[in-house]
Coordinates of C-alpha atoms (C1' of nucleotides) in Angstrom, one line a residue:
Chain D
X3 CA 0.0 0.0 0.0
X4 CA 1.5 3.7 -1.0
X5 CA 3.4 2.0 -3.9
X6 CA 2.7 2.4 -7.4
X7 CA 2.2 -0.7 -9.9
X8 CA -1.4 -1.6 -8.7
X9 CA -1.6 -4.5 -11.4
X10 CA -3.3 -2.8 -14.4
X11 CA 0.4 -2.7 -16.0
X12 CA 1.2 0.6 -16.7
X13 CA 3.1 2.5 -13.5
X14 CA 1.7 6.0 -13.9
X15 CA -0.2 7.6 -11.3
X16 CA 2.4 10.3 -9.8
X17 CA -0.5 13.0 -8.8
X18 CA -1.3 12.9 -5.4
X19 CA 1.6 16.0 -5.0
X20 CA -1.0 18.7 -4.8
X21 CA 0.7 22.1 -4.0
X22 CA -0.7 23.2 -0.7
X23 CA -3.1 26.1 -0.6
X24 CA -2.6 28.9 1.9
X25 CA -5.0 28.1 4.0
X26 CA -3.8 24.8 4.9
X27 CA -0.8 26.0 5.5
X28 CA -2.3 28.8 7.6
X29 CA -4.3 25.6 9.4
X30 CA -0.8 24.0 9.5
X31 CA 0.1 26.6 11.9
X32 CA -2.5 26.8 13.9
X33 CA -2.6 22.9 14.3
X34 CA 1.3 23.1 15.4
X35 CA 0.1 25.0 18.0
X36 CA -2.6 23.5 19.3
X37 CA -0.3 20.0 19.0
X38 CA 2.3 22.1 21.1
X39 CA -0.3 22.7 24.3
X40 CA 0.5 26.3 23.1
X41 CA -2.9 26.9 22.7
X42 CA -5.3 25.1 24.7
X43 CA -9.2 25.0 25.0
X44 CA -10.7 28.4 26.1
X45 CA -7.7 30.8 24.6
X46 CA -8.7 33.1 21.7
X47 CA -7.0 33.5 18.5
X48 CA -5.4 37.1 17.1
X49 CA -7.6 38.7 15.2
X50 CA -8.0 38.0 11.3
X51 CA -6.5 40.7 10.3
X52 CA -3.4 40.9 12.7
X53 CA -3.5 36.7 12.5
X54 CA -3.5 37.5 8.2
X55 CA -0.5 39.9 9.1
X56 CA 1.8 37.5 10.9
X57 CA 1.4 34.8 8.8
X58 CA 2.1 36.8 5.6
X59 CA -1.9 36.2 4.1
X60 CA -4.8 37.9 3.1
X61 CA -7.5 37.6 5.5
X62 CA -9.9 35.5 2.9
X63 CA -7.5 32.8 3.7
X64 CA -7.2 32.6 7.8
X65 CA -10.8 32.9 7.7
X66 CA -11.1 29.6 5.4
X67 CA -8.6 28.0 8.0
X68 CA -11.1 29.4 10.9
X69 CA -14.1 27.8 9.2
X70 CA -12.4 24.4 8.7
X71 CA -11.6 24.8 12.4
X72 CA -15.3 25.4 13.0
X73 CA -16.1 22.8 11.1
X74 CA -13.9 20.2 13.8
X75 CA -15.7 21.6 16.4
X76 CA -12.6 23.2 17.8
X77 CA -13.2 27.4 17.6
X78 CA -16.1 29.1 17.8
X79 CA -16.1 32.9 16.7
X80 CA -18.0 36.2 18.1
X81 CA -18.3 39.6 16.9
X82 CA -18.3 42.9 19.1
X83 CA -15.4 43.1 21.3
X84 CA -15.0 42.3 25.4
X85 CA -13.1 39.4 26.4
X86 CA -15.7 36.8 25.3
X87 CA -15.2 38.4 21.5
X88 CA -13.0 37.4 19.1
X89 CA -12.5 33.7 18.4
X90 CA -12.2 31.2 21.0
X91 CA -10.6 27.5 21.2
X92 CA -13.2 25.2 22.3
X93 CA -13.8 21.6 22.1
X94 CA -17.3 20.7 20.7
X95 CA -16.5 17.4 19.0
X96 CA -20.3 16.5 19.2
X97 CA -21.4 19.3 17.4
X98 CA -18.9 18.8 14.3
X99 CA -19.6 15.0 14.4
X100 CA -23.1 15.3 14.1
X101 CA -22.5 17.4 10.8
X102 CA -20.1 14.8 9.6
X103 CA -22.0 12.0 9.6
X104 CA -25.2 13.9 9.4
X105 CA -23.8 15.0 5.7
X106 CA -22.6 11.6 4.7
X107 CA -26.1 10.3 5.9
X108 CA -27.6 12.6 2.9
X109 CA -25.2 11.1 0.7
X110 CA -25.8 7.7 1.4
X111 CA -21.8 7.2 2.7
X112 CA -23.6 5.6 5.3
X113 CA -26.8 3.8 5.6
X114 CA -28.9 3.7 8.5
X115 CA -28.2 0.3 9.6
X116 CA -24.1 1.0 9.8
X117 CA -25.1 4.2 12.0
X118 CA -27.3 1.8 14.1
X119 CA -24.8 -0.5 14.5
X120 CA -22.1 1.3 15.2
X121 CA -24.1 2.8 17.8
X122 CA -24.5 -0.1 19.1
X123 CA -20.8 -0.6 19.4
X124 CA -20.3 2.1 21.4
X125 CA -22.9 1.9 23.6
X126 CA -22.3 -1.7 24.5
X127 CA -18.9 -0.5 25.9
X128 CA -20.5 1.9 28.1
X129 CA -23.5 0.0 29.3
X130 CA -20.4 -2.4 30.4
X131 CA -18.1 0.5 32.1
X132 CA -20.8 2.1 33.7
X133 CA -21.9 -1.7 35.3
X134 CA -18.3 -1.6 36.6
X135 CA -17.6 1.3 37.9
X136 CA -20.9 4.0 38.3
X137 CA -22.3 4.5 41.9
X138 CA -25.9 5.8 42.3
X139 CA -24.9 9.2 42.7
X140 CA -23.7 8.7 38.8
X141 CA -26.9 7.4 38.0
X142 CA -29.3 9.8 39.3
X143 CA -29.9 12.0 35.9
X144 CA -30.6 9.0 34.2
X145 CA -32.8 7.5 37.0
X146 CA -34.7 11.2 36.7
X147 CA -34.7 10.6 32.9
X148 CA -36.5 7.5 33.2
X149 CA -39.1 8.6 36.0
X150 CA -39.9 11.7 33.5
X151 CA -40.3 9.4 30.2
X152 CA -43.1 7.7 32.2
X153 CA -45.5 11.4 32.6
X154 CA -48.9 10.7 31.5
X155 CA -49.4 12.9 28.2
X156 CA -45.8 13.0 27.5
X157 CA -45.4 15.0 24.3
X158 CA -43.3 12.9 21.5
X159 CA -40.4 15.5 21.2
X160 CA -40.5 15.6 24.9
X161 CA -40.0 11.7 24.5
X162 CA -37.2 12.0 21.9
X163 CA -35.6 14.7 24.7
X164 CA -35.2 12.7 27.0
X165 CA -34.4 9.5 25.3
X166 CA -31.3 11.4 23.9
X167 CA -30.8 12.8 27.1
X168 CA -30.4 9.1 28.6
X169 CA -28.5 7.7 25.8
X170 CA -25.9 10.5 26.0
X171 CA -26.2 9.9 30.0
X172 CA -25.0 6.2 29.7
X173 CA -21.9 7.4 27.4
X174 CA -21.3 10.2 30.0
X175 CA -20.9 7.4 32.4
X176 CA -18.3 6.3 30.4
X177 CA -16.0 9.1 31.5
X178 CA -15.0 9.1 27.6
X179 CA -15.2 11.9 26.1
X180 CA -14.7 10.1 22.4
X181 CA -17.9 7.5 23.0
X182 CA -19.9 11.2 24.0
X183 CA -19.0 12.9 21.2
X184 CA -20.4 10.0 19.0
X185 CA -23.0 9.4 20.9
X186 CA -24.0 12.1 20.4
X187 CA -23.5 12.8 16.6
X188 CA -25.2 9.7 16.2
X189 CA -28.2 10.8 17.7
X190 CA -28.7 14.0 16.1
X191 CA -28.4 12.8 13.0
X192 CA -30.0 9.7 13.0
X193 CA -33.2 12.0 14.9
X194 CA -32.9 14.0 11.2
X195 CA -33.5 10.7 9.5
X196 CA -35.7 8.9 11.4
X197 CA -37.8 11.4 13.3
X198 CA -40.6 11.5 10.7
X199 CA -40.7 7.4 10.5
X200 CA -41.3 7.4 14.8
X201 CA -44.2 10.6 14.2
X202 CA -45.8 7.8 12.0
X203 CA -45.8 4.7 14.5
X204 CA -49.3 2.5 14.8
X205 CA -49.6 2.7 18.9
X206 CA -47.3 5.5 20.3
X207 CA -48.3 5.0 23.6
X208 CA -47.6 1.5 23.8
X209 CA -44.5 1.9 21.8
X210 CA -43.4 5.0 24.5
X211 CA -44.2 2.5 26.9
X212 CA -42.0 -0.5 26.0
X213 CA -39.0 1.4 25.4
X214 CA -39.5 3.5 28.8
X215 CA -39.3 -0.1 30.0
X216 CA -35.9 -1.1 27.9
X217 CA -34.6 2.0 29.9
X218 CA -36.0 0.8 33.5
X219 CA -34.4 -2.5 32.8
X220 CA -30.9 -1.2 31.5
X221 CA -30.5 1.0 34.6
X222 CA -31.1 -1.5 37.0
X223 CA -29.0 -3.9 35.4
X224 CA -26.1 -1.2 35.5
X225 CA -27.3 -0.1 39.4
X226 CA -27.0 -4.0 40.2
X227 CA -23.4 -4.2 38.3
X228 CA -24.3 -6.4 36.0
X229 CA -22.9 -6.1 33.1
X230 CA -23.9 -9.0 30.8
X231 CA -27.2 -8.2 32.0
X232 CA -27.4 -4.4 30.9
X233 CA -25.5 -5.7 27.5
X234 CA -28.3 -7.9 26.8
X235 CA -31.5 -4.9 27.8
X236 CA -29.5 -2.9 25.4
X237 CA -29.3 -5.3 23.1
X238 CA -33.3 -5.7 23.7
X239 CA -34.0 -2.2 23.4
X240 CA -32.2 -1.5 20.2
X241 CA -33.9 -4.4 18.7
X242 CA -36.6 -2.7 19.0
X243 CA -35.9 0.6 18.9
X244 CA -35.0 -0.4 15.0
X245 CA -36.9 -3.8 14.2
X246 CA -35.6 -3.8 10.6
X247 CA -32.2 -3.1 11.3
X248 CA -30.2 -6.2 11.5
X249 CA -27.2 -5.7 14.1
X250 CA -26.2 -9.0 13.7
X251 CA -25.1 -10.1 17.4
X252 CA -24.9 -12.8 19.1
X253 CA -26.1 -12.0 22.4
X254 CA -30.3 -13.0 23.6
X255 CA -33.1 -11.7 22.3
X256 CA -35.8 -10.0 24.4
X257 CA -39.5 -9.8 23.7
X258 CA -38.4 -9.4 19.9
X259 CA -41.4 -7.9 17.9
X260 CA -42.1 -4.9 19.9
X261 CA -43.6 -1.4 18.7
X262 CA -41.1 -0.3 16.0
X263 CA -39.6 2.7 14.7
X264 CA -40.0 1.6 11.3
X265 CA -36.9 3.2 9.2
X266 CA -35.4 1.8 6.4
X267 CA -32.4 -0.5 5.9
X268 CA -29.9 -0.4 3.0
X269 CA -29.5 -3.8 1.2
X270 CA -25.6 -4.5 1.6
X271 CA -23.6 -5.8 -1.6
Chain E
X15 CA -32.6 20.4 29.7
X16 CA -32.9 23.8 27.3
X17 CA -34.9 25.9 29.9
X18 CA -33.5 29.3 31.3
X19 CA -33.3 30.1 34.7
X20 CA -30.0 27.9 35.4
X21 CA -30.6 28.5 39.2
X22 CA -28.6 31.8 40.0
X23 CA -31.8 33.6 40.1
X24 CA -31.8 35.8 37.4
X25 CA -33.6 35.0 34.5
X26 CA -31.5 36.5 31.9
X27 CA -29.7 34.3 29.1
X28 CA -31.4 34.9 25.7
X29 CA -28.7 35.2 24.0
X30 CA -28.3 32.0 21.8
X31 CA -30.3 33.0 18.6
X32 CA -27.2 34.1 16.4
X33 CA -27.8 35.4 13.5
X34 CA -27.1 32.6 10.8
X35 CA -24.0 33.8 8.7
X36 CA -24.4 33.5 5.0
X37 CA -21.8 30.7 4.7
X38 CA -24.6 28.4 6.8
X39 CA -27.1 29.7 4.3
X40 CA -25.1 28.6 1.6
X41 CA -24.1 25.3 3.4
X42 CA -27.8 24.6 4.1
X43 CA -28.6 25.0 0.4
X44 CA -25.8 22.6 -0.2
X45 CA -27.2 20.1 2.1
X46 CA -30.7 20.6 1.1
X47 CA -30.0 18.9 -1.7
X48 CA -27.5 16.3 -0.8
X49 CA -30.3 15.0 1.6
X50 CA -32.8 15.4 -1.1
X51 CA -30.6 13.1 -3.2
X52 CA -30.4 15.4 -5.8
X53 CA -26.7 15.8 -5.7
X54 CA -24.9 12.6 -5.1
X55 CA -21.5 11.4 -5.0
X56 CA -19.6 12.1 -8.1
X57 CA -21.7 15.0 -9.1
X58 CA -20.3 18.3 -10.0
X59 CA -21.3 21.3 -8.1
X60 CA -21.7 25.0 -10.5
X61 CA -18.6 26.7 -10.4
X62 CA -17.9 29.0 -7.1
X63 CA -18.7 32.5 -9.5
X64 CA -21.8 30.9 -10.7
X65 CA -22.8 29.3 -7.7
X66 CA -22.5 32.6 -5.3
X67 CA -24.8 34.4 -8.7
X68 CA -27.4 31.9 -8.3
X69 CA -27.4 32.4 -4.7
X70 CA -27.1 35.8 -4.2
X71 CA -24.2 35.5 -2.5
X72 CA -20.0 36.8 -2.9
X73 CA -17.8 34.1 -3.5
X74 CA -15.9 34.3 -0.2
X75 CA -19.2 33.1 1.3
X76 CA -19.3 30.7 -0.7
X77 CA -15.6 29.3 -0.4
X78 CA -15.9 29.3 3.2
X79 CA -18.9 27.1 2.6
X80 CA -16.9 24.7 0.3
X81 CA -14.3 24.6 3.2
X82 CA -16.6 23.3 5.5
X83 CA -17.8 20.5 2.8
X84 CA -14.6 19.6 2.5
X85 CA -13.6 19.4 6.3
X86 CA -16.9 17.0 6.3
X87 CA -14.8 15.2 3.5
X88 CA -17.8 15.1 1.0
X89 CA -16.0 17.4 -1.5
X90 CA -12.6 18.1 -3.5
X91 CA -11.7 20.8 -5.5
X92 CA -9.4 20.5 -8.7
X93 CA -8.2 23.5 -10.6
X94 CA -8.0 23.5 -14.1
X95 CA -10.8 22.4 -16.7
X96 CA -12.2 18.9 -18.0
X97 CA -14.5 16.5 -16.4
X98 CA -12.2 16.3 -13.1
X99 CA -11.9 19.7 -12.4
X100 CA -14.2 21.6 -10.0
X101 CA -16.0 20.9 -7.2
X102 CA -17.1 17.4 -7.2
X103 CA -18.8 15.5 -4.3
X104 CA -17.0 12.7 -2.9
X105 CA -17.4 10.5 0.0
X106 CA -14.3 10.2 2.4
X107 CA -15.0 10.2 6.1
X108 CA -11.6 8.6 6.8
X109 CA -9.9 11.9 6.4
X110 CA -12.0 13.9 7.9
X111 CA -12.4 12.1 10.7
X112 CA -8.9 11.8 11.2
X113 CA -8.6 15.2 11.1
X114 CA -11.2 15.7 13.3
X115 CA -9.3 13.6 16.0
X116 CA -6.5 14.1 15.9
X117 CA -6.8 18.1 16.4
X118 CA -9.0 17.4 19.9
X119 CA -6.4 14.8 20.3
X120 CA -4.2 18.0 20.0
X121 CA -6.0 20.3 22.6
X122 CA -6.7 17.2 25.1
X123 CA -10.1 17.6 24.4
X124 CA -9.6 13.1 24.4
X125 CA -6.8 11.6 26.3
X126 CA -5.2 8.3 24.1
X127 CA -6.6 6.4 26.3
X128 CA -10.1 7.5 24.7
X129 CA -9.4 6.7 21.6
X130 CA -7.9 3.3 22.4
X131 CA -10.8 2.3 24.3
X132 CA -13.1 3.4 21.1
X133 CA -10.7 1.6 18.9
X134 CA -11.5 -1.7 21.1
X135 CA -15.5 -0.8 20.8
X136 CA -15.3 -0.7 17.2
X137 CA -12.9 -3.3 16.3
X138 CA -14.2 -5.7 18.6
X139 CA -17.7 -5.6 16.3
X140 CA -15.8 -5.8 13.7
X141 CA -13.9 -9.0 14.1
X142 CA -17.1 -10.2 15.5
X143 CA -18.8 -9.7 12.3
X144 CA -15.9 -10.8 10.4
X145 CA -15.8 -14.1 12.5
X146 CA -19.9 -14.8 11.6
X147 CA -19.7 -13.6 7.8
X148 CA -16.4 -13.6 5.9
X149 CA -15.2 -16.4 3.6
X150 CA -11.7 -17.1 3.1
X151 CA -11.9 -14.9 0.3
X152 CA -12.6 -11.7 2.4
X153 CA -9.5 -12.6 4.1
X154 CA -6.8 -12.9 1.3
X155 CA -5.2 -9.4 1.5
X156 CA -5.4 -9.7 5.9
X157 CA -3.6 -13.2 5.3
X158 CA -1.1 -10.7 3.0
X159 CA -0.1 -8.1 5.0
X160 CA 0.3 -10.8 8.4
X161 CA 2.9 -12.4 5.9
X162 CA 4.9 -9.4 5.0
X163 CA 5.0 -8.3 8.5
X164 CA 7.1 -11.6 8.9
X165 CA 9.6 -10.3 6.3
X166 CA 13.5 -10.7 7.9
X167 CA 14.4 -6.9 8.4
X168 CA 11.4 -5.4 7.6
X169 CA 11.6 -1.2 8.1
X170 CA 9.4 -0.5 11.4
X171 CA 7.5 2.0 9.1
X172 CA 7.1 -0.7 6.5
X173 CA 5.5 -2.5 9.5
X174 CA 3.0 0.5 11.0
X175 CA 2.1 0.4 7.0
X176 CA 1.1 -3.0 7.4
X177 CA -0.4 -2.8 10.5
X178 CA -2.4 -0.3 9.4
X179 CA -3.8 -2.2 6.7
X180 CA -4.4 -4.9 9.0
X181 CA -6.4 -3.2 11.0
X182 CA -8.5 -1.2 8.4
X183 CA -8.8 -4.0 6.5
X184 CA -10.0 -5.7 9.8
X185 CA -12.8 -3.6 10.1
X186 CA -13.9 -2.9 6.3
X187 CA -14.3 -6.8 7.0
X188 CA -17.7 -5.8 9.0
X189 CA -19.4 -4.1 5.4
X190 CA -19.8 -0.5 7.8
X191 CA -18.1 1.8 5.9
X192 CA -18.8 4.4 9.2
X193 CA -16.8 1.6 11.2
X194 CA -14.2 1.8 8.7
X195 CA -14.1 5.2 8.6
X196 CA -13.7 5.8 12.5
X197 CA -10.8 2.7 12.5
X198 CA -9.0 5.0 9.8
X199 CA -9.2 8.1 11.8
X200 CA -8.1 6.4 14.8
X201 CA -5.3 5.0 13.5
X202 CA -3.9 8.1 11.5
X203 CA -4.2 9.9 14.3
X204 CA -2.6 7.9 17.2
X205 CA -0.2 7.3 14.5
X206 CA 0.8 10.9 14.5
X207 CA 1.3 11.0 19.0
X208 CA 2.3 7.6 19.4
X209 CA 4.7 6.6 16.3
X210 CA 7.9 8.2 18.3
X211 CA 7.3 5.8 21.4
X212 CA 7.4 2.8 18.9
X213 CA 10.6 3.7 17.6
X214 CA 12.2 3.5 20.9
X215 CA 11.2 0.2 22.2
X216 CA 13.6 -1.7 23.7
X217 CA 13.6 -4.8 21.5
X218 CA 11.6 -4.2 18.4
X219 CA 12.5 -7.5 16.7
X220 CA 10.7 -9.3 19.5
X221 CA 7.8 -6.8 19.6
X222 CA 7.3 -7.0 16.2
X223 CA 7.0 -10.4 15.9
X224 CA 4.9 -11.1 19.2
X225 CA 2.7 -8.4 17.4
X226 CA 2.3 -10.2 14.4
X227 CA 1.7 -13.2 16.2
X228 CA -1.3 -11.7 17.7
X229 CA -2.5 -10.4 14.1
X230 CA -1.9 -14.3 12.8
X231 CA -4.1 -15.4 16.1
X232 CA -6.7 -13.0 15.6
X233 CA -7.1 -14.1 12.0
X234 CA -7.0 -17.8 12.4
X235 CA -10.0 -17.3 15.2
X236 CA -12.1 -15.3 12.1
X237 CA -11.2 -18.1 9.8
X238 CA -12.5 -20.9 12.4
X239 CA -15.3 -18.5 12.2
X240 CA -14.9 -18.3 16.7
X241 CA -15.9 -15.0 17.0
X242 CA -15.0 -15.7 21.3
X243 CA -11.7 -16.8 20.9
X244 CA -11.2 -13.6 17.9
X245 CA -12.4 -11.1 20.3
X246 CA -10.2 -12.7 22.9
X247 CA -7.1 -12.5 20.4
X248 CA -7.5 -8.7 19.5
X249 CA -7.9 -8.0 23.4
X250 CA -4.6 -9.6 24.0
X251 CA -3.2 -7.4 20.9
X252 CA -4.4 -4.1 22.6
X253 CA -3.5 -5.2 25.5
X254 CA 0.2 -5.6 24.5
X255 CA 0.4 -2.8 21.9
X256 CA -1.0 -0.1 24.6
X257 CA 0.0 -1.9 27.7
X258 CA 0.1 1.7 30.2
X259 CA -3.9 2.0 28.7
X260 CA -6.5 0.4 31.1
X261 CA -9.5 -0.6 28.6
X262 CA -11.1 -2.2 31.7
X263 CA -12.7 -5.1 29.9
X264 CA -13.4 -8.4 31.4
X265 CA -12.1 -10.7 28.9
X266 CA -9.2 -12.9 29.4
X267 CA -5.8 -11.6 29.1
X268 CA -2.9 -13.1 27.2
X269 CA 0.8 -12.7 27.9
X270 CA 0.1 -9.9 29.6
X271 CA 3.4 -8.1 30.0
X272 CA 4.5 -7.9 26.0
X273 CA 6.6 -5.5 24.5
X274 CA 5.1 -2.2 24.7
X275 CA 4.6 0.8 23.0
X276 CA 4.8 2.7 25.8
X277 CA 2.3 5.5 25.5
X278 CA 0.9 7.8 28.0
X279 CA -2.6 7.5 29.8
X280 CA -4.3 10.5 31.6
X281 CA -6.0 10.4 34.9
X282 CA -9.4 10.0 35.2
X283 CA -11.2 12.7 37.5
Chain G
dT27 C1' -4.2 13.1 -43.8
dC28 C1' -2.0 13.3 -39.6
dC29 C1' 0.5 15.3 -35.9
dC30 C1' 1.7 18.8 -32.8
dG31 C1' 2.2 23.4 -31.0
dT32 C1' -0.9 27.6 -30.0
dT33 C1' -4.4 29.8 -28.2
dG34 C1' -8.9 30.1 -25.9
dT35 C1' -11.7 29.4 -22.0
dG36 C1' -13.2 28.1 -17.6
dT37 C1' -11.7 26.3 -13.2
dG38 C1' -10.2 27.1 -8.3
dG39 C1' -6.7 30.0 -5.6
dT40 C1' -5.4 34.4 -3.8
dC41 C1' -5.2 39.1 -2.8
dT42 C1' -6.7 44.0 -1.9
dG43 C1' -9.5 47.3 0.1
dA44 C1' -13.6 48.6 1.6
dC45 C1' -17.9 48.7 4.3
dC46 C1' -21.3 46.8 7.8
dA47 C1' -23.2 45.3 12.4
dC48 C1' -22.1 44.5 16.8
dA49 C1' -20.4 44.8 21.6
dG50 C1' -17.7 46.7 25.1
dC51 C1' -15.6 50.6 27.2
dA52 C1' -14.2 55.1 28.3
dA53 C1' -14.9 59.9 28.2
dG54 C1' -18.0 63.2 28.8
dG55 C1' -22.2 65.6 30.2
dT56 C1' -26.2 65.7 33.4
Chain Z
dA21 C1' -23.4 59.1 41.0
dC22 C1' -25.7 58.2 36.9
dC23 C1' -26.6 58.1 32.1
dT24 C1' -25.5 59.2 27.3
dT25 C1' -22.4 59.3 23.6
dG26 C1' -19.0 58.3 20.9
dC27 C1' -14.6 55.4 19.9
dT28 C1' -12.5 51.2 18.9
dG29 C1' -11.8 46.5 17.7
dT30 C1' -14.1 42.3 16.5
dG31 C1' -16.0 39.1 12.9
dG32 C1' -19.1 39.2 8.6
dT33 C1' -19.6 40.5 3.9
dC34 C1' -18.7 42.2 -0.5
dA35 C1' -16.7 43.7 -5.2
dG36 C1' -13.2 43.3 -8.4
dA37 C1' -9.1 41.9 -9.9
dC38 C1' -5.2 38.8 -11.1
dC39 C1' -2.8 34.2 -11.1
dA40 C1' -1.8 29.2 -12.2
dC41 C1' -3.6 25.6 -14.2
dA42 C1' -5.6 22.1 -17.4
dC43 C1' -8.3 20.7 -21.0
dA44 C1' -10.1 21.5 -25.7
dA45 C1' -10.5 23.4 -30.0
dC46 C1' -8.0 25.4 -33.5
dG47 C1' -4.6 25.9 -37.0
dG48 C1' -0.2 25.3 -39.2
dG49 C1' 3.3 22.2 -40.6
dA50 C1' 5.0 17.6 -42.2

DNA sequence: TCCCGTTGTGTGGTCTGACCACAGCAAGGT
DNA sequence: ACCTTGCTGTGGTCAGACCACACAACGGGA
């Protein structure tokens, strides 16, 4: 791999050079930085015009740097002046996530079912940590979560609220700021895609209902530190959560055919 | 969650409406019809001039907009004229994701021990799935690189090249191209803060080949199609290749004390 | 007729200089 | 002591121009 000669006989292929543009070089910078601990989360940035200055560049290109930057989730930018103007490391992986794979969503990169299941993936390792190691004071938002899902009348954004709210909860518990962050791209923009499919489901009450339970049953299974056990509820709930979504695990099976969120599935090649 | 009055008694804070900046108009436009299907991967977009006409728009705004797109890694931009220049849509998550990581691996935004501890979530699916679904087939080119790794006085970047491919091969095993993008971006991006510690283990002829042993293990478990005893191979890999990261998974160990790479691990508050 | 420079045209890349809206702050007046 | 009023610096936006590049059509030469 990185070699030339790929079989079809002839040994061209000598493109990828690409001359740099300024603004990757300005990002270049900026990264170097950053890599450095020079800067660090909550600093701000010269302004564009002095930043354009020191580097030797028109302003155009720092500010295509600073969107790119934007666009990781790592600056944020204000206008006016005061200390909080001006633009300002942060570290909103979530956020820029959600766009990523929101986008590639659109594009079919991804289907639904990879999202699902990579979910999955990641929340299987929290559901685990959090078994080990969470105490009840850890597990009280999600405990409050829970209690509020169960409101007579509950609106279905409300629902959605605090479903995301829970799931982001259990990768909290985590203590890893990686499994949040896709967490919690994952549930924005799956919401995007599915949201319409849940509005449209047979018996929302019922459905509301059994998935309130899924959460019930994954929270105790963590409180009582039993991993497998919360694996498997998990496992239950996002079975159902996405009936025609094949995860393809090994692990049990709950009730199986519950209320479903009906979305579609990609056929793989 | 989203209500004002945060507790300190004053029931200021309206501030978060921000006036969208015509870039997000732009970028909305953009995505409009990527989610609509109208543009797809491989299509071209108008040219930045005639885009920012139709629109209404300068072309700065609309760069910055292209930026973004491309920091998503669903576009490229060639100079020049003929079918492959322009914007054109693309599908490449790997890169952007790496970039994405790696710069919050830059401002400690995740420690390395996040990211190894995603890795295992992902790639533990992955072999998983690999163990259930792929034929030997599938597993030619894995079967490859394990054999050149064993090459006498192979080049220890020759050997990151190949365990590389292992891994990303690994996962493009489980049909998730989201999986295989997150696998790329984790492994260009530890890459970048971990390669120096590799080059200064202590014996890297014996790490290198207990390594590859591991790979050879992991593979031979996929083949017998024992996705248990694959999982366990690939923990005992991580385990030795990151042995100062605490995954905290209950799965058996191997060897334990291997030839590390010796990378740091932050404290948990 | 065929080949090969030449020129044309459209692409992204870059720069300059200007103006706007906004937010804070300091100087001034009341 | 308070309020008003500008000043200043921030990002946001725009128009217009020029560059390097790469293909494609043209035209002259063999």
């Amino acid at each position: 791999m990185g070699n030339a000669t790929t079989g079809d006989g002839q040994h061209s292929e000598w493109r990828p050079v690409r001359r740099t543009r300024t603004f990757e070089a300005v990002l270049d910078r900026i990264d170097e930085r950053i890599a450095s601990g020079e800067l660090r989360v909550g600093d701000r940035l010269p302004g564009e015009r002095q930043l354009a200055a020191l580097l030797g560049v028109s302003r155009p290109s720092v500010r295509e740097a600073m969107r790119v930057l934007e666009a990781r989730g790592v600056l944020t930018a204000q206008t006016g002046s005061g200390p909080d103007a001006g633009a300002i490391l942060v570290a909103d992986p979530g956020r820029a996530l959600s766009g990523l794979v929101g986008t590639h969503l659109g594009l079919s990169a991804f289907a639904l079912a990879d999202v699902v299941e990579a979910r999955w993936a990641i929340e299987r390792l929290a559901v685990e940590t959090a078994a080990r190691e969470a105490d009840a004071a850890d597990l009280a938002p999600l405990r409050k979560a829970v209690a509020e899902m169960r409101a007579p009348g509950l609106e279905l954004a409300a629902f959605h609220e605090l479903d995301t709210a829970f799931h982001v909860g259990l990768a909290e518990l985590s203590g890893n700021p990686l499994l949040v962050a896709f967490m919690t791209a994952i549930r924005t923009s799956v919401h995007r895609y599915a949201a319409r499919a849940v509005e449209e489901m047979t018996d929302t009450a019922a459905g509301v209902t059994a998935l309130t339970d899924d959460h019930a049953r994954i929270l105790a299974a963590i409180e009582d530190g039993d991993a497998e056990r919360a694996v498997a509820a998990l496992d239950t709930h996002l079975r159902r959560a996405y009936p025609r979504v094949d995860r393809g695990t090994g692990t049990d099976t709950g009730t199986g055919t519950g209320t479903g969120t009906g979305t579609e599935q990609r056929e793989r090649p």
